[in-house]
Amino acid sequence: MDFELSEDQQAFAETAREFAAHELAPHAAQWDREQTFPRAAIAKAGDLGFCGLYAPEHIGGLALPRLDATLVFEQMAAVDPSTTAFITIHNMATWMLGSWGTSAVCERWGADLTSGRKLASYCLTEPGAGSDAGNLKTRAELQGGEYVINGGKAFISGAGSTDVLVLMARTGGGGAAGVSAFAVPADAPGISYGKKEHKMGWNSQPTRTIAFDNVRIPADHLLGAEGEGFRIAMKGLDGGRINIATCSVGAAQGALDAARRYLHERQQFGKPLASFQALQFKLADMATELVAARQMVRLAASKLDAGHRDASTYCAMAKRFATDAGFNVCNDALQLHGGYGYLGEFPLERLVRDTRVHQILEGTNEIMRLIVARKLLESDVDIR
Ligand SMILES: Cc1cc2nc3c(=O)[nH]c(=O)nc-3n(C[C@H](O)[C@H](O)[C@H](O)COP(=O)(O)OP(=O)(O)OC[C@H]3O[C@@H](n4cnc5c(N)ncnc54)[C@H](O)[C@@H]3O)c2cc1C
């Protein structure tokens, strides 16, 4: 068992750190404040391969292991969790399209998505189907060589600014078995977008509802086979959960670094804050939680890479643990900054706002516990 990163892995992380320092860090606060979706910066990430990190090579992806992808996402999230999280969602949707898309779909969008010239959204949640996503109502009916889609999605990241929608819709009966997945052009006639949601964080990416009114797409835009859509959506989310967990780890590292600096800089009672043992202990606990979270995420990623039979359970555990720990570390770092942590001139309040949603999306942390508990109680789960 080797916990050290290889030279290649260190190089990936270093490239991402440089990119983050030059292309994200100087602008992240402004994008947050002005709610700007930084398409140009995302395209630059695409130039480095970051928009198709684990997408298959036949669509231009780097086909990297998930573990290596986390190294890249972590560096970017340390300065801008919001933009990085969108890039992870794009990676997830692009991987799904490349893994299950027909040659027509892959040729139409593959190279543009992996290069970041075009962007993808992942469309599962509906107004009435969040945690209970298998109960979704959007329908796709096959009519004369085309699917006709009707229904609506909610909370879709990037919606209105992306080019392809990886859409889960019902082609069969009730439950998860009746769901299929599709690649849908985001500007197809009959698609309309809601207003940009006003959010607590993740302000550098738009979130909108989407309505589908008799939207027609070619039959070969089906991903996989009819009825496979929910399984495909969950396969996407295994990696997505590692990615979101990684964004929390990265943000926590950024917050911890800021707190370490600040404890030396700030003086109270005639001494630097760093001299107060209560704060030293707080810092030690933050670092310990962060390292535990990172190791758990990397373990889950390596289980997914190895095709371990309980990889989904590891991903759920890692997502729950790392997003809780990451938020807590960011919040503690804010506390260590006192009143200044609450002001926009320091990054702490943004990191807190941005990491809060990680406990909610790609399956809430209650649903993560449900997945883990079900496995523990209903099968001989292998977590040794
Ligand atoms: C900013 C943002 C971006 C998002 N981006 C996307 C996206 O790109 N694509 C997409 O498809 N979705 C997206 N989502 C949706 C997100 O995945 C859902 O919000 C999430 O799955 C929860 O669904 P819900 O909001 O309907 O909450 P609900 O399912 O209504 O849950 C409400 C509460 O009840 C709890 N709960 C529900 N069922 C159970 C249960 N059985 N046991 C215990 N507790 C339970 C939940 O944990 C939660 O605390 C996004 C959400 C946000 C906020």
XYZ file of C-alpha atoms in Angstrom, residues 42-183:
142
model
C -13.496 26.901 -18.205
C -12.384 26.736 -21.851
C -8.792 27.294 -20.670
C -9.254 24.401 -18.247
C -10.401 22.449 -21.298
C -7.155 23.301 -23.110
C -5.343 21.450 -20.307
C -7.644 18.425 -20.590
C -9.556 19.257 -17.393
C -12.971 19.092 -19.112
C -12.577 15.422 -20.034
C -10.292 14.112 -17.318
C -11.809 10.647 -17.097
C -13.884 10.663 -20.268
C -12.950 7.910 -22.741
C -10.193 8.559 -25.267
C -12.448 7.929 -28.275
C -14.187 11.253 -27.590
C -10.925 13.043 -26.810
C -10.892 12.475 -23.043
C -7.750 11.726 -21.036
C -9.300 8.522 -19.590
C -7.458 9.129 -16.327
C -8.232 7.142 -13.195
C -10.732 8.848 -10.874
C -8.006 9.158 -8.285
C -5.923 11.295 -10.639
C -8.937 13.439 -11.483
C -9.394 14.216 -7.772
C -5.851 15.611 -7.638
C -6.726 18.141 -10.327
C -10.134 19.083 -8.892
C -8.721 19.487 -5.395
C -6.187 22.110 -6.462
C -8.798 24.163 -8.311
C -11.373 23.883 -5.520
C -8.887 25.267 -2.998
C -9.402 28.693 -4.565
C -12.788 28.393 -6.327
C -15.090 25.523 -5.282
C -18.019 26.897 -7.262
C -16.404 26.993 -10.701
C -14.557 23.745 -9.988
C -17.773 21.999 -8.973
C -19.348 22.988 -12.275
C -16.314 21.588 -14.114
C -16.753 18.318 -12.200
C -20.421 18.105 -13.217
C -19.412 18.743 -16.829
C -16.812 15.953 -16.513
C -19.452 13.587 -15.142
C -21.981 14.312 -17.895
C -19.262 14.115 -20.572
C -18.114 10.738 -19.240
C -21.703 9.452 -19.362
C -22.135 10.653 -22.936
C -18.822 9.116 -24.016
C -19.448 5.836 -22.193
C -23.016 5.169 -23.366
C -23.530 7.449 -26.360
C -24.017 6.096 -29.875
C -21.383 6.962 -32.467
C -23.743 9.700 -33.728
C -23.866 11.292 -30.255
C -20.120 10.922 -29.652
C -19.291 12.428 -33.035
C -21.740 15.279 -32.576
C -20.497 16.400 -29.151
C -17.565 14.320 -27.852
C -14.577 16.409 -28.952
C -16.293 19.722 -28.176
C -17.167 18.584 -24.657
C -13.781 17.134 -23.714
C -12.071 20.273 -25.021
C -14.414 22.576 -23.067
C -15.610 24.314 -26.245
C -19.089 23.096 -25.320
C -20.502 22.325 -21.891
C -22.892 19.733 -20.500
C -25.501 19.667 -17.739
C -26.717 16.644 -15.766
C -30.508 16.612 -15.557
C -32.002 14.208 -13.034
C -33.794 16.204 -10.318
C -37.395 17.355 -10.806
C -39.569 19.638 -8.694
C -41.344 16.596 -7.244
C -38.475 14.104 -7.402
C -35.283 15.031 -5.548
C -34.014 12.362 -3.168
C -36.616 10.021 -4.675
C -35.148 10.496 -8.155
C -36.353 7.078 -9.361
C -39.858 8.512 -9.209
C -39.175 11.146 -11.886
C -42.070 12.059 -14.193
C -40.505 13.630 -17.315
C -41.501 11.378 -20.220
C -39.832 10.464 -23.504
C -42.092 8.719 -26.036
C -40.716 7.069 -29.169
C -42.733 8.367 -32.143
C -41.635 7.628 -35.704
C -37.870 7.502 -35.189
C -37.787 10.341 -32.667
C -38.229 10.671 -28.932
C -40.713 13.331 -27.872
C -39.926 14.725 -24.420
C -42.349 16.420 -22.031
C -41.838 17.420 -18.424
C -39.558 19.520 -16.294
C -36.300 19.477 -14.363
C -35.233 21.553 -11.365
C -31.939 22.762 -9.878
C -29.925 22.086 -13.029
C -26.348 23.343 -12.774
C -25.230 25.334 -15.772
C -28.719 25.289 -17.312
C -29.214 28.078 -19.817
C -25.449 28.344 -20.406
C -24.640 24.791 -21.456
C -24.908 23.103 -24.848
C -25.905 19.503 -24.086
C -28.329 18.131 -21.530
C -27.708 14.604 -20.262
C -31.323 13.937 -19.407
C -33.003 11.170 -17.436
C -36.617 10.645 -18.564
C -39.234 7.939 -18.303
C -39.754 5.668 -21.316
C -41.369 2.784 -19.448
C -43.459 2.097 -16.345
C -42.997 3.385 -12.807
C -39.842 3.216 -10.735
C -36.180 3.257 -11.636
C -36.549 0.483 -14.236
C -38.676 2.747 -16.440
C -36.031 5.473 -16.747
C -33.796 6.048 -19.796
C -30.951 8.497 -20.412
C -30.581 10.840 -23.394
C -28.270 13.435 -24.872
